[in-house]
Amino acid sequence: DLLMGEYINNTLSSISRNILIMTGIYGLPADTAGYGGLTKGEDYTALQAGYGLGLGRVGSVSFDVTQSVTQQHQKKYSGKAYRLKYAKSFSSSGLDIGISHYLYPDKTYYSLEESLNIPDPQEEIYRSSQKRERQELSLNQSLGDYGSLSLYAYKQKYWDKKPENYYSASYNGNYGSNTFSLMYNYTHNEDGKTDKQIAFNVQIPLENLLPQ
């Protein structure tokens, strides 16, 4: 898989960066696979290598390592990230489960998006917000003709801040050709503040109201 384009950052800074992303996966004997990729941008490089193992009825597990190198503010930052993931699909009940654990042993690891927002150490308001560890859980339950239900949660730990907790529950359904969704999000951030959001979305094809 090959992707080229311009990454435009709309968060803390207005930096944009031309990028090249290559990813690949290769099937190996005994229900295993090797995978990896390269993300290359101006002053940013990340390499990933991973290995996946099918466990039959139990599900599957994968493990990968990412090494990133970025340059900002006349400094070079280099670090690693590790990910361990478990996945299982129950075809009889329509339930999909995903559990992931991320470990960031280096304060100087940055993803592509994070590399665009590295604060200047010379500024008085400098404050590191680098991740240290993260756990994710996702559950997706198909309800057949009645839609689907999804649950997602993560806990993220930082090197220099308190942990952040996030929970989300959503329902997606349809009535004829009309679709609708209901979502609830709850965030308890590293500053001790909470944020709650409820969203309801409806999509109605115009042909239902205006034939032809």
mmCIF file of C-alpha atoms in Angstrom:
data_model
loop_
_atom_site.group_PDB
_atom_site.id
_atom_site.type_symbol
_atom_site.label_atom_id
_atom_site.label_comp_id
_atom_site.label_asym_id
_atom_site.label_seq_id
_atom_site.Cartn_x
_atom_site.Cartn_y
_atom_site.Cartn_z
ATOM 1 C CA ASP A 1 0.000 0.000 0.000
ATOM 2 C CA LEU A 2 1.419 3.387 -0.990
ATOM 3 C CA LEU A 3 0.192 6.830 -0.003
ATOM 4 C CA MET A 4 1.651 10.236 -0.841
ATOM 5 C CA GLY A 5 0.295 13.642 0.041
ATOM 6 C CA GLU A 6 0.465 16.680 2.280
ATOM 7 C CA TYR A 7 -0.334 16.391 5.979
ATOM 8 C CA ILE A 8 -1.939 19.631 7.187
ATOM 9 C CA ASN A 9 -1.894 20.185 10.926
ATOM 10 C CA ASN A 10 -4.887 22.035 12.360
ATOM 11 C CA THR A 11 -4.125 21.800 16.084
ATOM 12 C CA LEU A 12 -1.501 23.808 17.950
ATOM 13 C CA SER A 13 0.536 24.927 14.957
ATOM 14 C CA SER A 14 -0.001 25.590 11.268
ATOM 15 C CA ILE A 15 2.857 23.378 10.098
ATOM 16 C CA SER A 16 2.217 21.165 7.080
ATOM 17 C CA ARG A 17 4.424 18.400 5.794
ATOM 18 C CA ASN A 18 4.741 16.386 2.588
ATOM 19 C CA ILE A 19 4.643 12.695 3.482
ATOM 20 C CA LEU A 20 5.152 9.259 1.991
ATOM 21 C CA ILE A 21 3.614 6.200 3.690
ATOM 22 C CA MET A 22 4.326 2.626 2.624
ATOM 23 C CA THR A 23 2.887 -0.435 4.368
ATOM 24 C CA GLY A 24 2.946 -4.131 3.579
ATOM 25 C CA ILE A 25 1.997 -7.534 4.937
ATOM 26 C CA TYR A 26 3.204 -10.985 3.922
ATOM 27 C CA GLY A 27 1.573 -14.274 4.853
ATOM 28 C CA LEU A 28 3.820 -16.933 6.372
ATOM 29 C CA PRO A 29 3.297 -20.620 7.209
ATOM 30 C CA ALA A 30 1.450 -21.821 10.323
ATOM 31 C CA ASP A 31 -1.134 -18.996 10.362
ATOM 32 C CA THR A 32 1.456 -16.253 10.825
ATOM 33 C CA ALA A 33 2.250 -13.036 8.985
ATOM 34 C CA GLY A 34 4.942 -10.386 8.949
ATOM 35 C CA TYR A 35 4.063 -6.745 8.407
ATOM 36 C CA GLY A 36 5.699 -3.345 8.530
ATOM 37 C CA GLY A 37 5.868 0.093 7.074
ATOM 38 C CA LEU A 38 7.652 3.381 6.549
ATOM 39 C CA THR A 39 6.395 6.912 7.171
ATOM 40 C CA LYS A 40 8.691 9.527 5.663
ATOM 41 C CA GLY A 41 8.205 13.271 5.880
ATOM 42 C CA GLU A 42 10.241 16.422 6.012
ATOM 43 C CA ASP A 43 12.362 16.052 9.165
ATOM 44 C CA TYR A 44 10.405 12.944 10.201
ATOM 45 C CA THR A 45 10.954 9.202 9.709
ATOM 46 C CA ALA A 46 9.204 6.239 11.319
ATOM 47 C CA LEU A 47 9.842 2.540 10.684
ATOM 48 C CA GLN A 48 7.573 -0.254 11.896
ATOM 49 C CA ALA A 49 8.003 -4.031 11.937
ATOM 50 C CA GLY A 50 5.528 -6.542 13.315
ATOM 51 C CA TYR A 51 4.499 -10.177 13.531
ATOM 52 C CA GLY A 52 1.016 -11.676 13.748
ATOM 53 C CA LEU A 53 -0.079 -15.124 14.876
ATOM 54 C CA GLY A 54 -3.449 -16.779 14.326
ATOM 55 C CA LEU A 55 -4.690 -18.829 17.283
ATOM 56 C CA GLY A 56 -7.613 -20.548 15.582
ATOM 57 C CA ARG A 57 -10.814 -20.356 17.603
ATOM 58 C CA VAL A 58 -9.060 -18.377 20.315
ATOM 59 C CA GLY A 59 -8.454 -15.385 18.024
ATOM 60 C CA SER A 60 -5.184 -13.768 16.974
ATOM 61 C CA VAL A 61 -2.340 -11.760 18.482
ATOM 62 C CA SER A 62 0.180 -9.363 16.972
ATOM 63 C CA PHE A 63 3.215 -7.479 18.185
ATOM 64 C CA ASP A 64 5.069 -4.621 16.534
ATOM 65 C CA VAL A 65 7.789 -2.078 17.182
ATOM 66 C CA THR A 66 7.957 1.456 15.771
ATOM 67 C CA GLN A 67 11.097 3.600 15.707
ATOM 68 C CA SER A 68 10.672 7.307 14.995
ATOM 69 C CA VAL A 69 13.178 10.085 14.389
ATOM 70 C CA THR A 70 12.157 13.727 14.088
ATOM 71 C CA GLN A 71 13.864 17.117 14.116
ATOM 72 C CA GLN A 72 12.289 20.234 15.566
ATOM 73 C CA HIS A 73 13.685 23.397 17.173
ATOM 74 C CA GLN A 74 17.234 22.454 16.075
ATOM 75 C CA LYS A 75 17.000 19.244 18.107
ATOM 76 C CA LYS A 76 16.798 15.573 17.164
ATOM 77 C CA TYR A 77 14.252 13.322 18.889
ATOM 78 C CA SER A 78 14.417 9.540 18.610
ATOM 79 C CA GLY A 79 12.325 6.906 20.366
ATOM 80 C CA LYS A 80 10.509 3.580 20.186
ATOM 81 C CA ALA A 81 6.932 2.426 20.708
ATOM 82 C CA TYR A 82 5.647 -1.115 21.279
ATOM 83 C CA ARG A 83 2.178 -2.508 20.656
ATOM 84 C CA LEU A 84 0.615 -5.840 21.642
ATOM 85 C CA LYS A 85 -2.849 -6.554 20.255
ATOM 86 C CA TYR A 86 -5.420 -9.320 20.641
ATOM 87 C CA ALA A 87 -8.454 -9.696 18.372
ATOM 88 C CA LYS A 88 -11.311 -12.164 18.166
ATOM 89 C CA SER A 89 -14.450 -12.386 16.018
ATOM 90 C CA PHE A 90 -17.423 -14.533 16.961
ATOM 91 C CA SER A 91 -19.153 -15.214 13.663
ATOM 92 C CA SER A 92 -22.115 -16.954 15.323
ATOM 93 C CA SER A 93 -23.021 -13.978 17.529
ATOM 94 C CA GLY A 94 -21.541 -11.129 15.447
ATOM 95 C CA LEU A 95 -19.281 -9.926 18.263
ATOM 96 C CA ASP A 96 -15.818 -8.454 17.558
ATOM 97 C CA ILE A 97 -13.339 -7.881 20.393
ATOM 98 C CA GLY A 98 -10.075 -5.933 20.263
ATOM 99 C CA ILE A 99 -7.625 -5.380 23.138
ATOM 100 C CA SER A 100 -4.416 -3.376 22.689
ATOM 101 C CA HIS A 101 -1.559 -2.386 24.958
ATOM 102 C CA TYR A 102 0.902 0.339 23.945
ATOM 103 C CA LEU A 103 4.182 1.040 25.682
ATOM 104 C CA TYR A 104 6.292 4.175 25.094
ATOM 105 C CA PRO A 105 9.589 3.661 26.954
ATOM 106 C CA ASP A 106 11.151 6.814 25.487
ATOM 107 C CA LYS A 107 9.977 10.349 26.179
ATOM 108 C CA THR A 108 11.382 11.269 22.793
ATOM 109 C CA TYR A 109 9.032 9.087 20.714
ATOM 110 C CA TYR A 110 6.661 11.081 18.505
ATOM 111 C CA SER A 111 4.024 10.043 16.003
ATOM 112 C CA LEU A 112 3.696 12.053 12.796
ATOM 113 C CA GLU A 113 0.963 14.266 14.233
ATOM 114 C CA GLU A 114 2.784 14.725 17.544
ATOM 115 C CA SER A 115 5.991 15.718 15.758
ATOM 116 C CA LEU A 116 4.218 18.802 14.388
ATOM 117 C CA ASN A 117 3.322 19.964 17.894
ATOM 118 C CA ILE A 118 6.584 19.549 19.796
ATOM 119 C CA PRO A 119 6.763 22.548 22.172
ATOM 120 C CA ASP A 120 9.852 24.696 22.165
ATOM 121 C CA PRO A 121 11.885 23.873 25.322
ATOM 122 C CA GLN A 122 12.981 27.518 25.457
ATOM 123 C CA GLU A 123 9.444 28.770 25.995
ATOM 124 C CA GLU A 124 8.313 29.511 29.534
ATOM 125 C CA ILE A 125 5.060 27.594 29.020
ATOM 126 C CA TYR A 126 6.915 24.450 27.994
ATOM 127 C CA ARG A 127 5.244 21.330 29.349
ATOM 128 C CA SER A 128 5.849 17.793 28.193
ATOM 129 C CA SER A 129 2.746 15.739 27.392
ATOM 130 C CA GLN A 130 4.374 12.586 26.101
ATOM 131 C CA LYS A 131 2.529 9.315 26.432
ATOM 132 C CA ARG A 132 3.988 6.557 28.583
ATOM 133 C CA GLU A 133 1.440 3.761 28.337
ATOM 134 C CA ARG A 134 -1.977 3.131 26.834
ATOM 135 C CA GLN A 135 -4.629 0.399 27.043
ATOM 136 C CA GLU A 136 -7.540 0.119 24.606
ATOM 137 C CA LEU A 137 -10.659 -2.023 24.529
ATOM 138 C CA SER A 138 -13.197 -2.172 21.707
ATOM 139 C CA LEU A 139 -16.387 -4.225 21.428
ATOM 140 C CA ASN A 140 -18.628 -4.268 18.353
ATOM 141 C CA GLN A 141 -21.864 -6.243 18.449
ATOM 142 C CA SER A 142 -23.960 -6.756 15.337
ATOM 143 C CA LEU A 143 -27.700 -6.814 16.024
ATOM 144 C CA GLY A 144 -28.700 -7.988 12.579
ATOM 145 C CA ASP A 145 -31.713 -6.099 11.248
ATOM 146 C CA TYR A 146 -31.684 -3.993 14.414
ATOM 147 C CA GLY A 147 -28.324 -2.300 13.733
ATOM 148 C CA SER A 148 -25.135 -2.512 15.761
ATOM 149 C CA LEU A 149 -23.771 -1.534 19.170
ATOM 150 C CA SER A 150 -20.190 -0.376 19.815
ATOM 151 C CA LEU A 151 -18.244 0.210 23.015
ATOM 152 C CA TYR A 152 -14.757 1.727 23.181
ATOM 153 C CA ALA A 153 -12.529 2.725 26.084
ATOM 154 C CA TYR A 154 -8.924 3.659 26.704
ATOM 155 C CA LYS A 155 -6.691 4.694 29.558
ATOM 156 C CA GLN A 156 -3.616 6.722 28.696
ATOM 157 C CA LYS A 157 -0.734 7.423 31.053
ATOM 158 C CA TYR A 158 1.769 10.242 30.591
ATOM 159 C CA TRP A 159 5.315 10.825 31.748
ATOM 160 C CA ASP A 160 4.618 14.177 33.399
ATOM 161 C CA LYS A 161 0.835 14.347 33.758
ATOM 162 C CA LYS A 162 -2.026 12.437 35.322
ATOM 163 C CA PRO A 163 -3.749 9.668 33.330
ATOM 164 C CA GLU A 164 -6.578 10.305 30.894
ATOM 165 C CA ASN A 165 -9.666 8.059 30.680
ATOM 166 C CA TYR A 166 -12.079 7.904 27.765
ATOM 167 C CA TYR A 167 -15.296 5.915 27.278
ATOM 168 C CA SER A 168 -17.620 5.817 24.304
ATOM 169 C CA ALA A 169 -20.841 3.948 23.525
ATOM 170 C CA SER A 170 -22.752 4.175 20.265
ATOM 171 C CA TYR A 171 -25.731 2.609 18.536
ATOM 172 C CA ASN A 172 -26.239 2.571 14.775
ATOM 173 C CA GLY A 173 -29.513 1.586 13.145
ATOM 174 C CA ASN A 174 -31.664 2.112 10.112
ATOM 175 C CA TYR A 175 -35.297 2.542 9.224
ATOM 176 C CA GLY A 176 -35.774 1.655 5.589
ATOM 177 C CA SER A 177 -33.101 3.573 3.707
ATOM 178 C CA ASN A 178 -32.780 6.118 6.533
ATOM 179 C CA THR A 179 -29.903 5.642 8.970
ATOM 180 C CA PHE A 180 -29.358 7.060 12.429
ATOM 181 C CA SER A 181 -26.822 6.851 15.252
ATOM 182 C CA LEU A 182 -26.715 7.748 18.931
ATOM 183 C CA MET A 183 -23.365 8.286 20.670
ATOM 184 C CA TYR A 184 -22.228 9.086 24.190
ATOM 185 C CA ASN A 185 -18.627 10.085 25.037
ATOM 186 C CA TYR A 186 -17.081 10.599 28.457
ATOM 187 C CA THR A 187 -13.560 11.939 28.989
ATOM 188 C CA HIS A 188 -11.679 12.441 32.241
ATOM 189 C CA ASN A 189 -8.522 14.248 31.181
ATOM 190 C CA GLU A 190 -5.115 14.632 32.742
ATOM 191 C CA ASP A 191 -6.111 17.954 34.332
ATOM 192 C CA GLY A 192 -8.849 16.273 36.359
ATOM 193 C CA LYS A 193 -11.642 17.787 34.267
ATOM 194 C CA THR A 194 -14.498 15.816 32.724
ATOM 195 C CA ASP A 195 -16.199 16.270 29.374
ATOM 196 C CA LYS A 196 -19.454 14.592 28.366
ATOM 197 C CA GLN A 197 -20.971 14.589 24.904
ATOM 198 C CA ILE A 198 -24.183 13.169 23.479
ATOM 199 C CA ALA A 199 -24.688 13.157 19.721
ATOM 200 C CA PHE A 200 -27.629 12.067 17.589
ATOM 201 C CA ASN A 201 -27.236 11.838 13.822
ATOM 202 C CA VAL A 202 -29.801 11.110 11.121
ATOM 203 C CA GLN A 203 -29.221 10.623 7.402
ATOM 204 C CA ILE A 204 -32.168 10.755 5.013
ATOM 205 C CA PRO A 205 -31.611 10.220 1.280
ATOM 206 C CA LEU A 206 -33.198 13.088 -0.622
ATOM 207 C CA GLU A 207 -34.807 10.673 -3.069
ATOM 208 C CA ASN A 208 -37.108 9.619 -0.233
ATOM 209 C CA LEU A 209 -38.525 13.161 -0.118
ATOM 210 C CA LEU A 210 -37.972 14.259 -3.722
ATOM 211 C CA PRO A 211 -38.410 11.330 -6.147
ATOM 212 C CA GLN A 212 -36.090 11.651 -9.173
#
